[in-house]
Coordinates of C-alpha atoms in Angstrom, one line a residue:
M1 CA 0.2 0.3 -0.2
T2 CA 1.2 2.9 -1.1
S3 CA 0.1 6.4 0.8
T4 CA 2.1 10.0 0.5
S5 CA 5.1 11.1 2.4
D6 CA 5.3 11.8 5.8
T7 CA 4.7 15.5 5.5
A8 CA 1.4 15.5 4.6
A9 CA -1.7 13.4 5.4
P10 CA -3.8 12.3 2.5
S11 CA -6.7 14.0 0.6
G12 CA -6.3 17.1 3.8
L13 CA -8.4 15.2 6.2
G14 CA -6.0 15.2 8.7
W15 CA -7.0 18.6 9.7
L16 CA -10.2 16.1 11.0
L17 CA -8.1 13.3 13.0
D18 CA -6.0 15.8 14.7
D19 CA -9.0 17.0 16.4
L20 CA -10.1 13.9 17.3
V21 CA -7.2 13.3 18.5
G22 CA -7.2 15.8 20.2
K23 CA -10.1 15.8 21.9
V24 CA -9.7 12.3 23.7
P25 CA -7.3 11.6 26.2
A26 CA -4.5 9.2 25.9
A27 CA -5.5 8.8 22.5
R28 CA -3.0 8.6 20.1
H29 CA -3.2 8.5 16.4
A30 CA -6.3 8.1 14.6
V31 CA -6.6 6.6 10.0
L32 CA -9.3 7.2 8.1
L33 CA -9.3 4.1 5.7
S34 CA -10.8 2.3 2.7
V35 CA -12.2 -1.0 3.7
D36 CA -9.6 -2.5 1.0
G37 CA -7.2 -1.1 3.6
L38 CA -6.2 2.7 1.6
V39 CA -5.2 5.2 4.1
L40 CA -7.7 8.4 3.3
G41 CA -6.6 10.0 6.0
R42 CA -4.2 10.0 9.1
D43 CA -3.2 12.5 12.2
A44 CA 0.0 14.7 11.2
K45 CA 2.1 12.8 14.0
F46 CA 1.2 9.6 12.3
T47 CA 3.8 8.3 9.6
A48 CA 2.6 6.8 6.4
D49 CA 4.3 3.6 6.9
E50 CA 2.7 3.2 10.1
A51 CA -0.6 4.6 8.8
D52 CA -0.6 1.9 6.2
H53 CA -0.4 -0.8 8.5
L54 CA -3.1 0.5 10.6
A55 CA -5.1 0.4 8.2
A56 CA -4.1 -2.9 6.8
A57 CA -5.1 -5.0 9.4
S58 CA -7.4 -2.9 10.6
A59 CA -9.3 -3.1 7.3
G60 CA -8.8 -6.8 8.1
L61 CA -10.6 -7.4 11.9
A62 CA -13.4 -4.9 10.3
S63 CA -13.6 -7.5 7.2
L64 CA -13.8 -10.1 10.0
A65 CA -16.5 -8.9 12.3
R66 CA -18.3 -8.1 9.2
G67 CA -18.6 -11.7 8.5
A68 CA -19.1 -12.5 11.5
G69 CA -21.9 -10.4 11.9
R70 CA -23.6 -11.4 8.6
R71 CA -23.8 -15.3 9.3
F72 CA -24.5 -15.2 13.1
E73 CA -27.2 -12.6 12.1
G74 CA -25.6 -9.9 14.4
G75 CA -26.8 -6.8 12.0
A76 CA -24.4 -4.3 10.3
V77 CA -21.3 -3.7 12.7
R78 CA -20.8 -0.6 13.8
S79 CA -18.1 -0.3 15.7
T80 CA -14.9 -2.7 17.2
V81 CA -12.7 -2.4 20.1
V82 CA -9.7 -4.5 20.8
E83 CA -7.8 -4.4 24.5
F84 CA -4.2 -5.0 23.8
D85 CA -1.7 -5.3 27.2
T86 CA -1.5 -1.6 26.8
A87 CA -3.6 -0.2 24.4
Y88 CA -6.8 0.2 22.2
L89 CA -7.8 0.1 18.9
L90 CA -11.3 1.1 18.2
I91 CA -12.4 0.6 14.6
A92 CA -15.3 2.2 13.4
D93 CA -17.9 2.4 9.9
A94 CA -17.7 5.6 9.0
G95 CA -19.8 5.7 6.0
N96 CA -20.0 4.1 2.4
R97 CA -16.6 1.9 2.6
T98 CA -14.7 3.8 5.4
C99 CA -14.0 3.4 8.5
L100 CA -11.8 5.1 11.0
A101 CA -9.1 3.4 13.1
V102 CA -8.0 5.0 16.6
L103 CA -5.4 3.2 19.2
T104 CA -4.9 5.4 22.0
G105 CA -3.5 3.8 25.4
A106 CA -5.0 1.4 27.9
D107 CA -5.5 4.9 30.1
T108 CA -8.5 6.1 27.6
D109 CA -12.2 6.5 28.2
L110 CA -13.5 4.1 25.6
G111 CA -17.4 6.1 26.2
L112 CA -15.3 9.0 25.7
L113 CA -13.6 7.9 21.7
A114 CA -16.9 6.0 21.2
Y115 CA -18.5 9.6 21.2
E116 CA -15.5 11.6 20.0
A117 CA -15.3 9.2 17.3
E118 CA -19.5 8.5 16.6
L119 CA -19.9 13.1 16.4
M120 CA -17.0 13.2 13.4
V121 CA -18.5 10.8 11.3
T122 CA -22.1 12.4 12.6
R123 CA -20.8 15.8 11.4
V124 CA -19.0 14.4 8.1
G125 CA -19.3 11.1 7.4
E126 CA -21.8 11.8 4.1
H127 CA -18.1 13.1 3.0
L128 CA -16.6 10.0 3.7
A129 CA -17.6 7.1 1.8
T130 CA -14.8 5.2 -0.6
G131 CA -16.2 4.0 -4.1
A132 CA -16.0 0.3 -5.4
R133 CA -13.0 -0.3 -6.9

């Protein structure tokens, strides 16, 4: 996967992700990604290589969650949370064929994170859709 240079976030969406990271204490990074794992935007402190890696992993996890939801009649996936020893990863639906991934420290307030992510997606979600490839 290829992103833009480390000096600029792709597609001018970085400011949205910077704002989200700034509003959630312990938030480390945020990436907007297509369901096939391409970076659509990243926060300013996240390198292109790291954003690519998080986008690919998040796309895979989101796909597994969607498959489980269909198979076990759970319906559409709103979000997926992975709890690590020292971090959380929230992956949320952010529009048609688009996801938001936010990496935080283990001491984050998951309720606040989910609220701020949903607020961002609600405000600008219609502009975040990714077309079919």
